[in-house]
Coordinates of C-alpha atoms in Angstrom, one line a residue:
M1 CA 31.8 73.4 -113.0
S2 CA 31.3 70.0 -114.7
A3 CA 34.0 67.4 -114.7
E4 CA 35.3 66.1 -118.0
P5 CA 35.1 62.4 -118.6
H6 CA 38.2 60.4 -118.7
P7 CA 38.9 58.6 -122.0
V8 CA 38.5 54.8 -122.2
A9 CA 41.5 52.9 -123.4
P10 CA 40.9 50.5 -126.0
A11 CA 41.1 46.6 -125.5
G12 CA 43.8 44.4 -126.7
D13 CA 47.2 42.5 -125.9
D14 CA 48.5 45.8 -124.6
A15 CA 45.7 46.5 -122.4
P16 CA 46.0 49.3 -120.0
P17 CA 45.7 49.1 -116.2
A18 CA 41.8 48.6 -116.4
E19 CA 42.2 45.5 -118.2
S20 CA 44.6 44.3 -115.4
A21 CA 42.0 45.4 -112.9
R22 CA 39.3 43.3 -114.6
E23 CA 41.7 40.1 -114.5
S24 CA 42.4 40.7 -110.8
A25 CA 38.7 41.1 -110.4
D26 CA 37.8 37.9 -112.2
A27 CA 40.6 36.0 -110.0
A28 CA 39.3 37.6 -106.9
E29 CA 35.7 36.2 -107.8
D30 CA 37.0 32.6 -108.6
T31 CA 38.6 32.6 -105.1
P32 CA 36.1 31.3 -102.6
V33 CA 36.0 33.7 -99.7
G34 CA 35.0 30.9 -97.1
A35 CA 38.5 29.4 -97.6
F36 CA 39.9 32.4 -95.6
E37 CA 37.0 32.7 -93.2
L38 CA 36.3 36.1 -94.4
H39 CA 33.2 38.3 -93.6
A40 CA 31.9 41.3 -95.3
A41 CA 33.6 44.3 -93.8
D42 CA 31.4 47.0 -92.4
P43 CA 31.0 49.9 -95.0
A44 CA 32.6 53.3 -94.1
P45 CA 30.0 55.7 -92.7
G46 CA 28.5 58.1 -95.5
R47 CA 29.6 55.8 -98.4
R48 CA 27.6 53.4 -100.6
T49 CA 29.2 50.0 -101.2
P50 CA 28.2 48.3 -104.6
E51 CA 25.9 45.5 -104.2
R52 CA 27.6 43.4 -107.0
P53 CA 31.3 42.9 -107.4
V54 CA 33.1 44.9 -109.8
G55 CA 34.3 42.0 -111.9
H56 CA 30.8 40.8 -112.7
L57 CA 30.0 44.4 -114.2
L58 CA 33.4 44.1 -116.1
R59 CA 32.6 40.8 -117.5
R60 CA 29.1 41.8 -118.5
R61 CA 30.4 45.0 -120.2
A62 CA 33.2 42.9 -122.1
G63 CA 30.4 40.6 -123.5
E64 CA 28.4 43.3 -125.2
D65 CA 29.2 44.7 -128.6
D66 CA 32.0 47.2 -129.3
G67 CA 29.7 49.8 -130.4
D68 CA 29.8 53.4 -129.5
A69 CA 28.9 53.9 -126.2
G70 CA 26.8 56.5 -124.7
P71 CA 27.8 59.1 -122.1
A72 CA 26.2 57.2 -119.3
E73 CA 28.1 54.1 -120.2
Q74 CA 31.3 56.1 -120.5
V75 CA 30.9 57.3 -117.0
E76 CA 30.2 53.9 -115.8
H77 CA 33.3 52.7 -117.4
A78 CA 35.1 55.6 -116.0
H79 CA 34.4 54.5 -112.4
R80 CA 35.0 50.8 -112.7
P81 CA 38.6 50.6 -111.8
D82 CA 38.4 52.6 -108.8
E83 CA 35.6 50.3 -107.5
A84 CA 37.9 47.2 -108.3
F85 CA 40.8 49.0 -106.4
E86 CA 38.3 49.4 -103.7
H87 CA 37.0 45.9 -103.4
A88 CA 40.8 44.7 -103.6
R89 CA 41.6 46.8 -100.6
Q90 CA 38.6 45.4 -98.8
I91 CA 39.9 41.8 -99.7
A92 CA 43.3 42.9 -98.5
A93 CA 41.9 44.4 -95.2
E94 CA 39.9 41.1 -94.7
L95 CA 43.0 39.0 -95.6
S96 CA 45.0 41.0 -93.0
A97 CA 42.1 40.4 -90.4
A98 CA 42.0 37.1 -91.1
R99 CA 45.6 36.6 -90.6
R100 CA 45.5 38.4 -87.3
R101 CA 42.6 36.0 -86.2
A102 CA 44.5 33.1 -87.4
A103 CA 47.4 34.2 -85.5
E104 CA 45.2 34.7 -82.5
D105 CA 43.7 31.3 -82.8
A106 CA 47.1 29.7 -83.4
R107 CA 48.3 31.4 -80.3
R108 CA 45.4 30.2 -78.4
V109 CA 45.9 26.6 -79.7
A110 CA 49.6 27.0 -78.7
E111 CA 48.6 28.1 -75.2
D112 CA 46.1 25.2 -75.0
L113 CA 48.7 22.8 -76.1
A114 CA 51.3 24.3 -73.8
E115 CA 48.5 24.1 -71.0
Q116 CA 48.1 20.5 -71.9
T117 CA 51.6 19.8 -72.0
R118 CA 52.0 21.4 -68.7
R119 CA 49.3 19.3 -67.2
A120 CA 50.5 16.1 -68.7
A121 CA 54.1 17.0 -67.3
G122 CA 52.6 17.9 -63.9
G123 CA 51.0 14.5 -63.8
I124 CA 53.8 12.6 -64.8
A125 CA 55.9 14.6 -62.3
A126 CA 53.3 13.8 -59.6
D127 CA 53.5 10.2 -60.4
I128 CA 57.2 10.1 -60.4
A129 CA 56.9 12.3 -56.9
A130 CA 54.5 9.6 -55.5
E131 CA 56.5 6.8 -56.5
A132 CA 59.7 8.4 -55.1
R133 CA 57.8 9.0 -51.8
Q134 CA 56.6 5.4 -51.8
R135 CA 60.1 4.2 -52.3
A136 CA 61.5 6.8 -49.7
E137 CA 58.9 5.4 -47.2
E138 CA 59.9 1.8 -48.0
A139 CA 63.6 2.8 -47.5
A140 CA 62.7 4.5 -43.9
E141 CA 60.8 1.6 -42.9
R142 CA 63.7 -0.8 -43.9
A143 CA 66.0 1.5 -41.9
H144 CA 63.7 1.7 -38.9
D145 CA 63.5 -2.4 -39.0
F146 CA 67.2 -2.3 -39.2
A147 CA 67.6 0.3 -36.2
V148 CA 65.3 -1.9 -34.0
E149 CA 67.2 -4.9 -34.9
A150 CA 70.4 -3.2 -34.2
R151 CA 68.9 -1.9 -30.9
H152 CA 67.8 -5.2 -30.0
R153 CA 71.2 -6.7 -30.5
A154 CA 72.9 -4.0 -28.6
E155 CA 70.4 -4.5 -25.7
E156 CA 71.2 -8.2 -25.9
A157 CA 74.9 -7.7 -25.9
A158 CA 74.5 -5.3 -22.9
E159 CA 72.6 -7.8 -21.1
R160 CA 75.2 -10.4 -21.8
L161 CA 78.0 -7.9 -20.7
Q162 CA 76.0 -7.1 -17.4
Q163 CA 75.5 -10.8 -16.7
Q164 CA 79.3 -11.2 -17.2
R165 CA 79.9 -8.3 -15.0
R166 CA 77.4 -9.6 -12.3
R167 CA 78.8 -13.1 -12.5
R168 CA 80.3 -12.6 -9.0
V169 CA 77.0 -11.5 -7.5
G170 CA 74.5 -14.0 -6.1
T171 CA 70.8 -14.1 -5.4
P172 CA 69.6 -13.3 -1.9
P173 CA 69.8 -16.4 0.2
G174 CA 66.1 -16.2 1.4
F175 CA 65.4 -17.2 4.8
T176 CA 68.3 -18.4 7.1
Y177 CA 68.1 -19.6 10.7
T178 CA 71.1 -17.5 11.7
G179 CA 69.9 -14.4 9.9
A180 CA 66.5 -14.8 11.6
A181 CA 68.0 -15.4 15.0
R182 CA 70.5 -12.5 14.5
K183 CA 67.9 -9.9 13.4
T184 CA 65.3 -11.1 16.2
F185 CA 67.9 -10.7 19.0
W186 CA 68.9 -7.3 18.0
R187 CA 65.4 -6.0 17.3
W188 CA 64.3 -7.3 20.6
F189 CA 67.2 -5.6 22.2
F190 CA 66.6 -2.0 20.8
Q191 CA 62.9 -2.5 21.5
A192 CA 63.6 -3.4 25.1
V193 CA 66.2 -0.4 25.5
G194 CA 64.1 2.3 24.1
G195 CA 62.2 1.3 21.1
F196 CA 63.0 0.7 17.5
K197 CA 61.5 1.7 14.1
V198 CA 62.1 1.3 10.6
T199 CA 61.0 3.8 7.8
G200 CA 61.1 3.3 4.2
S201 CA 61.7 0.1 2.1
A202 CA 64.5 -1.5 0.0
P203 CA 64.8 -3.4 -3.4
Y204 CA 64.9 -7.2 -2.9
E205 CA 68.6 -7.8 -4.3
A206 CA 72.1 -7.8 -3.4
M207 CA 73.2 -4.1 -2.8
V208 CA 75.8 -2.0 -1.1
V209 CA 74.2 -0.3 2.0
V210 CA 75.9 2.8 2.8
A211 CA 75.0 4.5 6.2
N212 CA 76.4 7.1 8.5
H213 CA 78.7 6.0 11.4
S214 CA 78.5 7.4 15.0
S215 CA 78.3 4.3 17.2
H216 CA 79.1 0.6 17.6
A217 CA 75.4 0.2 17.9
D218 CA 74.8 1.2 14.0
T219 CA 75.7 -2.3 12.8
P220 CA 73.3 -4.1 14.9
A221 CA 70.7 -1.4 14.2
L222 CA 71.0 -2.1 10.5
I223 CA 70.8 -6.0 11.1
A224 CA 67.6 -5.5 13.0
A225 CA 66.2 -3.2 10.2
F226 CA 66.6 -5.4 7.2
P227 CA 64.3 -8.6 6.5
T228 CA 66.0 -12.1 7.0
P229 CA 66.3 -12.6 3.3
Y230 CA 68.7 -9.8 2.8
K231 CA 71.2 -11.1 5.3
P232 CA 73.2 -7.9 5.4
M233 CA 76.8 -8.2 6.3
V234 CA 79.3 -5.8 7.2
V235 CA 83.2 -5.8 6.7
A236 CA 85.2 -5.1 9.8
A237 CA 88.7 -3.8 10.5
E238 CA 90.8 -6.9 10.9
D239 CA 93.4 -5.0 13.2
Y240 CA 90.5 -4.4 15.6
W241 CA 87.7 -6.7 15.5
F242 CA 89.6 -9.9 15.0
S243 CA 92.5 -9.0 16.8
T244 CA 91.7 -11.4 19.8
R245 CA 89.7 -14.7 19.8
W246 CA 86.9 -13.5 22.0
R247 CA 86.4 -10.4 19.8
K248 CA 86.4 -12.5 16.6
A249 CA 83.8 -14.8 18.0
V250 CA 81.6 -12.1 19.3
V251 CA 81.5 -10.3 15.9
K252 CA 81.2 -13.4 13.9
M253 CA 78.1 -14.4 16.0
A254 CA 76.6 -11.1 16.7
I255 CA 76.8 -9.5 13.2
G256 CA 78.5 -11.9 10.8
A257 CA 81.4 -9.6 10.0
V258 CA 84.0 -10.3 7.4
P259 CA 87.5 -9.1 8.0
V260 CA 89.4 -6.5 5.8
R261 CA 92.8 -5.1 6.1
R262 CA 93.0 -1.2 6.5
K263 CA 96.7 -0.9 7.2
G264 CA 99.8 -2.2 5.5
G265 CA 98.6 -1.6 1.9
G266 CA 96.3 -3.6 -0.3
G267 CA 93.3 -2.0 1.4
Y268 CA 91.1 -1.9 -1.4
D269 CA 92.0 -5.3 -2.7
S270 CA 91.3 -6.6 0.6
L271 CA 87.8 -4.9 0.7
V272 CA 87.0 -6.5 -2.6
E273 CA 87.9 -9.9 -1.3
G274 CA 85.6 -9.2 1.5
A275 CA 82.8 -8.1 -0.7
Q276 CA 83.1 -11.1 -2.7
Q277 CA 82.3 -13.3 0.1
V278 CA 79.2 -11.1 1.1
L279 CA 77.8 -10.2 -2.5
G280 CA 78.9 -13.4 -4.0
Q281 CA 76.2 -15.2 -1.8
G282 CA 73.7 -12.8 -2.5
S283 CA 73.7 -10.8 0.7
S284 CA 73.8 -7.1 1.2
L285 CA 77.1 -5.5 2.0
L286 CA 77.1 -2.9 4.9
V287 CA 79.7 0.0 4.4
F288 CA 80.4 3.0 6.5
P289 CA 82.2 5.4 4.0
E290 CA 83.2 7.8 6.6
G291 CA 85.8 5.1 7.7
T292 CA 85.5 5.8 11.5
R293 CA 82.8 6.8 14.1
S294 CA 81.9 10.5 14.4
K295 CA 82.3 11.9 17.7
D296 CA 79.6 14.6 17.4
G297 CA 77.0 12.6 15.3
R298 CA 77.6 14.9 12.2
L299 CA 78.6 13.4 8.8
Q300 CA 82.3 13.4 7.8
T301 CA 83.7 13.2 4.6
F302 CA 82.7 10.0 2.3
R303 CA 85.3 8.0 0.7
K304 CA 84.8 6.4 -2.5
G305 CA 85.3 2.6 -1.7
A306 CA 81.5 1.9 -1.6
L307 CA 81.2 3.5 -5.1
R308 CA 84.1 1.4 -6.5
M309 CA 82.6 -1.6 -5.2
A310 CA 79.2 -0.9 -6.6
K311 CA 80.7 -0.4 -9.9
E312 CA 83.0 -3.4 -9.5
F313 CA 80.0 -5.6 -8.9
D314 CA 77.3 -3.8 -10.6
V315 CA 75.0 -3.4 -7.8
P316 CA 72.8 -0.5 -6.6
I317 CA 73.8 1.7 -3.5
L318 CA 71.2 2.2 -0.8
P319 CA 71.7 5.2 1.5
V320 CA 70.5 4.7 5.0
A321 CA 70.5 7.0 7.9
V322 CA 70.8 5.5 11.5
V323 CA 69.1 7.9 14.0
G324 CA 69.6 7.4 17.8
T325 CA 72.6 5.4 18.2
H326 CA 74.8 8.3 18.9
E327 CA 72.6 9.0 21.9
L328 CA 72.6 5.5 22.7
L329 CA 76.2 4.5 22.8
P330 CA 78.4 7.4 21.7
K331 CA 82.0 7.1 20.8
G332 CA 83.9 7.0 24.0
G333 CA 80.7 7.4 26.1
R334 CA 78.5 5.3 28.2
F335 CA 75.4 3.3 27.3
R336 CA 72.1 5.4 27.6
P337 CA 68.8 3.7 26.8
G338 CA 66.7 5.5 24.2
P339 CA 64.8 4.9 20.9
V340 CA 66.6 4.0 17.7
E341 CA 65.2 4.7 14.1
V342 CA 66.7 3.4 10.8
R343 CA 65.5 5.4 7.7
L344 CA 66.0 3.8 4.1
G345 CA 66.5 6.1 1.3
R346 CA 66.3 5.6 -2.4
A347 CA 68.5 3.1 -4.2
I348 CA 70.9 4.7 -6.7
Q349 CA 72.7 3.0 -9.7
P350 CA 76.5 3.4 -9.5
E351 CA 76.6 4.8 -13.1
D352 CA 74.2 7.6 -12.1
L353 CA 76.7 8.9 -9.4
R354 CA 79.6 9.3 -12.0
D355 CA 82.6 9.7 -9.7
S356 CA 81.2 11.3 -6.7
M357 CA 79.6 10.1 -3.4
D358 CA 77.7 13.5 -2.8
P359 CA 74.4 12.5 -4.1
V360 CA 74.6 9.7 -1.4
K361 CA 75.8 12.1 1.3
E362 CA 73.2 14.5 0.6
Q363 CA 70.4 11.9 0.7
I364 CA 71.7 10.5 4.0
Q365 CA 71.7 14.2 5.5
E366 CA 68.1 14.6 4.4
L367 CA 67.1 11.4 6.3
L368 CA 69.0 12.7 9.4
D369 CA 67.4 16.1 9.2
M370 CA 64.0 14.7 9.5
G371 CA 64.2 14.8 13.3
P372 CA 65.1 12.8 16.2
A373 CA 64.6 9.0 16.4
S374 CA 61.1 7.9 17.2
Y375 CA 59.4 4.6 17.7
K376 CA 55.8 3.1 17.3
P377 CA 54.2 1.1 20.2
S378 CA 54.6 -2.5 19.9
P379 CA 51.9 -4.0 17.7
P380 CA 51.2 -7.0 20.0
W381 CA 50.9 -4.6 22.9
R382 CA 48.2 -2.4 21.2
V383 CA 46.2 -5.6 20.2
F384 CA 46.2 -7.0 23.7
R385 CA 45.5 -3.8 25.5
R386 CA 42.6 -3.0 23.2
A387 CA 41.3 -6.6 24.0
M388 CA 41.8 -6.3 27.8
N389 CA 39.7 -3.2 27.7
G390 CA 36.5 -5.0 26.5
R391 CA 34.7 -8.2 26.7
A392 CA 37.3 -10.0 24.3
G393 CA 39.8 -10.0 27.0
M394 CA 37.4 -11.6 29.7
A395 CA 36.2 -14.1 27.2
G396 CA 39.7 -15.1 26.2
A397 CA 40.6 -15.7 29.8
A398 CA 37.6 -17.9 30.5
A399 CA 38.3 -19.9 27.4
W400 CA 41.9 -20.2 28.2
G401 CA 41.0 -21.6 31.6
F402 CA 38.6 -24.1 29.9
A403 CA 41.2 -25.2 27.5
G404 CA 43.5 -25.7 30.3
A405 CA 41.3 -28.0 32.3
T406 CA 40.6 -30.2 29.3
V407 CA 43.3 -30.4 26.7
L408 CA 45.9 -27.4 26.8
P409 CA 49.2 -28.4 28.2
L410 CA 49.8 -24.9 29.3
P411 CA 48.9 -23.6 32.8
G412 CA 45.9 -21.0 32.9
E413 CA 48.1 -18.4 34.3
V414 CA 50.1 -18.1 31.1
Y415 CA 47.2 -16.0 29.7
L416 CA 47.5 -13.4 32.6
A417 CA 51.1 -13.0 31.8
A418 CA 51.0 -13.1 28.1
V419 CA 47.9 -11.0 27.5
G420 CA 46.9 -9.3 30.8
A421 CA 50.4 -7.7 31.1
A422 CA 49.3 -5.1 28.4
N423 CA 46.8 -3.6 30.7
P424 CA 47.7 -4.1 34.3
P425 CA 44.3 -2.6 35.8
R426 CA 42.4 -5.5 34.0
V427 CA 44.4 -8.2 35.1
V428 CA 42.6 -9.2 38.4
A429 CA 39.3 -9.2 36.7
S430 CA 40.6 -11.6 33.9
A431 CA 42.0 -13.7 36.8
R432 CA 38.2 -14.2 37.9
W433 CA 37.2 -15.4 34.5
L434 CA 40.1 -17.6 34.1
A435 CA 39.0 -19.4 37.3
V436 CA 35.5 -19.7 36.2
G437 CA 36.6 -21.2 33.0
S438 CA 38.9 -23.7 34.5
V439 CA 36.1 -24.9 37.0
A440 CA 33.9 -25.3 33.9
G441 CA 36.6 -27.4 32.0
A442 CA 37.4 -29.6 35.0
L443 CA 33.6 -30.4 35.3
V444 CA 33.3 -31.2 31.7
N445 CA 36.5 -33.4 31.8
R446 CA 35.1 -35.2 34.9
A447 CA 31.7 -36.0 32.9
L448 CA 33.4 -37.1 29.8
A449 CA 35.9 -39.3 31.9
R450 CA 32.8 -40.9 33.7
R451 CA 31.2 -41.9 30.1
G452 CA 34.5 -43.5 29.3
V453 CA 35.8 -40.7 27.2
R454 CA 39.2 -39.8 28.4
L455 CA 40.8 -36.5 26.9
P456 CA 44.6 -36.7 26.5
T457 CA 46.7 -35.2 29.2
L458 CA 49.9 -33.9 27.4
L459 CA 53.1 -33.4 29.5
A460 CA 51.6 -35.1 32.4
P461 CA 53.6 -38.4 33.2
A462 CA 52.3 -41.2 35.3
P463 CA 53.5 -40.1 38.6
M464 CA 51.1 -37.1 38.2
H465 CA 48.1 -39.3 37.9
R466 CA 49.1 -41.4 40.8
A467 CA 49.7 -38.4 43.2
A468 CA 46.4 -36.9 42.1
H469 CA 44.4 -40.3 42.9
E470 CA 46.1 -40.5 46.2
R471 CA 45.0 -36.8 47.1
L472 CA 41.5 -37.1 46.0
A473 CA 41.0 -40.3 47.7
A474 CA 41.0 -38.5 51.1
G475 CA 38.1 -36.4 49.9
P476 CA 37.3 -33.1 47.8
L477 CA 39.7 -31.3 49.9
G478 CA 42.6 -32.9 48.0
A479 CA 42.0 -30.4 45.0
W480 CA 43.5 -27.7 47.0
R481 CA 47.0 -29.4 46.6
E482 CA 46.5 -28.6 42.9
A483 CA 47.4 -24.9 43.5
A484 CA 51.0 -25.8 44.5
D485 CA 52.0 -29.3 43.2
A486 CA 52.2 -28.3 39.5
I487 CA 49.9 -31.1 38.5
P488 CA 47.5 -30.1 35.6
L489 CA 43.8 -29.6 36.6
K490 CA 42.7 -32.0 34.0
V491 CA 44.6 -34.7 35.9
Y492 CA 42.5 -34.1 38.9
A493 CA 39.5 -34.0 36.9
Q494 CA 39.9 -37.5 35.6
A495 CA 40.8 -38.8 39.0
A496 CA 37.8 -37.3 40.3
A497 CA 36.0 -39.4 37.8
D498 CA 37.8 -42.6 38.7
L499 CA 37.2 -42.1 42.3
D500 CA 33.7 -41.0 42.0
V501 CA 34.2 -37.8 43.8
P502 CA 30.7 -35.8 44.3
V503 CA 30.3 -33.1 41.8
V504 CA 29.5 -30.1 44.1
P505 CA 32.2 -30.6 46.7
F506 CA 34.8 -31.0 43.6
A507 CA 33.5 -28.0 42.1
L508 CA 33.6 -25.8 45.1
H509 CA 37.2 -26.9 46.3
T510 CA 38.6 -26.8 42.7
G511 CA 37.0 -23.3 42.3
G512 CA 38.4 -22.0 45.5
A513 CA 41.8 -23.4 44.6
R514 CA 41.9 -22.1 41.1
A515 CA 40.7 -18.5 42.2
A516 CA 43.3 -18.3 44.8
R517 CA 46.0 -19.2 42.5
A518 CA 45.0 -17.0 39.6
L519 CA 44.3 -14.0 41.9
A520 CA 47.7 -14.5 43.2
V521 CA 49.5 -14.6 40.0
G522 CA 47.3 -12.0 38.5
A523 CA 48.3 -9.7 41.4
A524 CA 52.0 -10.3 40.9
V525 CA 51.6 -9.9 37.0
A526 CA 49.7 -6.5 37.4
G527 CA 52.2 -5.2 39.8
A528 CA 55.1 -6.0 37.5
A529 CA 53.7 -5.0 34.4
K530 CA 52.7 -1.4 35.9
V531 CA 56.4 -0.9 36.7
T532 CA 57.8 -2.1 33.5
Q533 CA 55.0 -0.8 31.2
P534 CA 57.1 1.7 29.4
M535 CA 59.3 -1.1 28.4
L536 CA 56.5 -3.4 27.5
R537 CA 54.9 -0.6 25.4
R538 CA 58.1 -0.4 23.3
G539 CA 58.9 -4.1 23.1
Y540 CA 56.2 -6.4 24.0
E541 CA 57.7 -9.0 21.3
P542 CA 60.9 -9.5 23.2
Y543 CA 58.9 -9.9 26.6
L544 CA 56.7 -12.6 24.8
G545 CA 59.7 -14.1 23.6
M546 CA 61.3 -14.3 27.2
L547 CA 58.0 -15.3 28.5
A548 CA 57.8 -18.1 26.0
A549 CA 61.2 -19.4 26.9
T550 CA 60.3 -19.2 30.6
V551 CA 57.2 -21.2 30.4
V552 CA 58.8 -23.8 28.1
G553 CA 61.8 -24.1 30.4
G554 CA 59.6 -24.3 33.5
L555 CA 57.4 -27.1 32.0
A556 CA 60.3 -29.0 31.0
L557 CA 61.7 -28.9 34.6
V558 CA 58.5 -29.9 36.0
V559 CA 57.7 -32.7 34.0
R560 CA 61.5 -33.9 34.2
R561 CA 61.0 -33.8 38.1
W562 CA 57.6 -35.8 38.1
A563 CA 59.1 -38.2 35.6
R564 CA 61.8 -39.4 38.0
R565 CA 59.5 -40.1 41.0

């Protein structure tokens, strides 16, 4: 069945829709497709797309004559509106796609702009944050500088306040003869009666020394323990130690005590006054916080007077344990010789104690729990004993004898008593070497005098020289008188040179006299040292002190007796 052709409408002012389609096609052809960024759409499958636009066909047909058209042309004119509409739809689709692409492009541009804006905003924010951080750091640095300056000012203020608080405390007085004499006396005393030892060390400043108290020997032990510059002093009960003249004199001379009242009120004010006398001159104050002596040697309740004084004068507290004095001289008991040891603790600042003496008491208890008192052998005793066991002791005896016969004003036997007493079995051997050195020195002195070189004869007045000349004038046997008349051997040597006494006889008689005297003195020293060796081992220093005093006193008497002749 064939389709009937559609009739073609005539052209004119009242043109049918085909004429309007032709005008729309002309307008579409005149509009540049590139202005919309359009591209040819893909044809639908199975459908052929005209190669030329519909508007071109319409214009070509409109330009021809208005003759009758054949059937073929009528069919062609019949399909022209559909092709125009199809092409218009394609253009509309392409426009829609273009709008979508334009919207997508706009969206991407907007996103890019937003990202760039974000980045720009982030950069600005980072710059602002960096500037803020820099300002914060500068402010923190200024605050730190201000804090440091404030701390320095606070420290300076605290230092000024501390100086104001310590204005009543002096510096340690240094060496004093009274302090040295008092310390030496008590140290020698304790070394002689049983031995003495000090353990620990103390800061070099004025302080409050707090110790246990179980004996009257505690204060002398503490005085003997501290070096002389500390000059420790104690406050003593006025009603007991200063009640009579002789007690007052004893405590002043022996321990340098300062009186305080403990009865009748005002006890602490009196204690502060006494402490001012001690700490004001830089000395250390000895305080027994128990208040009285312990009967069994155990610690009693500690009072807070020492803590109050330490805060009052802003000085540290030094805990000290005195061991052995309770056995040496207990309260109400008798004197029993034995070792004494003083153990020094760690200094404590008063602000660290708050309002309690418990840390001080605990530290003293720890020191007491270390065991009974012990002592070390005397250092001089150890040195001399070791020397006497070897050649050094014998060489020393010979050198001492030689010096005594030439220039030394001391007798040769002093060596036996001072050095040999540390080792009694070696005293006799050292006496023989002493005699040998004496004879050698006398011969050298005689030879020098013969040549006109007269060595000085200290502590030998003129009567000694006259007596030596008189005795040697009778012959060399006169040298034996030297062993008993206390005339130095150097005086006999020079007299032998003046009288031209033969060398050999003088040497033989001088050697015999010196050997007899040295051996006699050596035997006496060895016997006494053997008996007193335990005491010498503990306290060789006081022994040497007493020996020096004896020698000096004896020489003074001999020189004075001979000077009066």
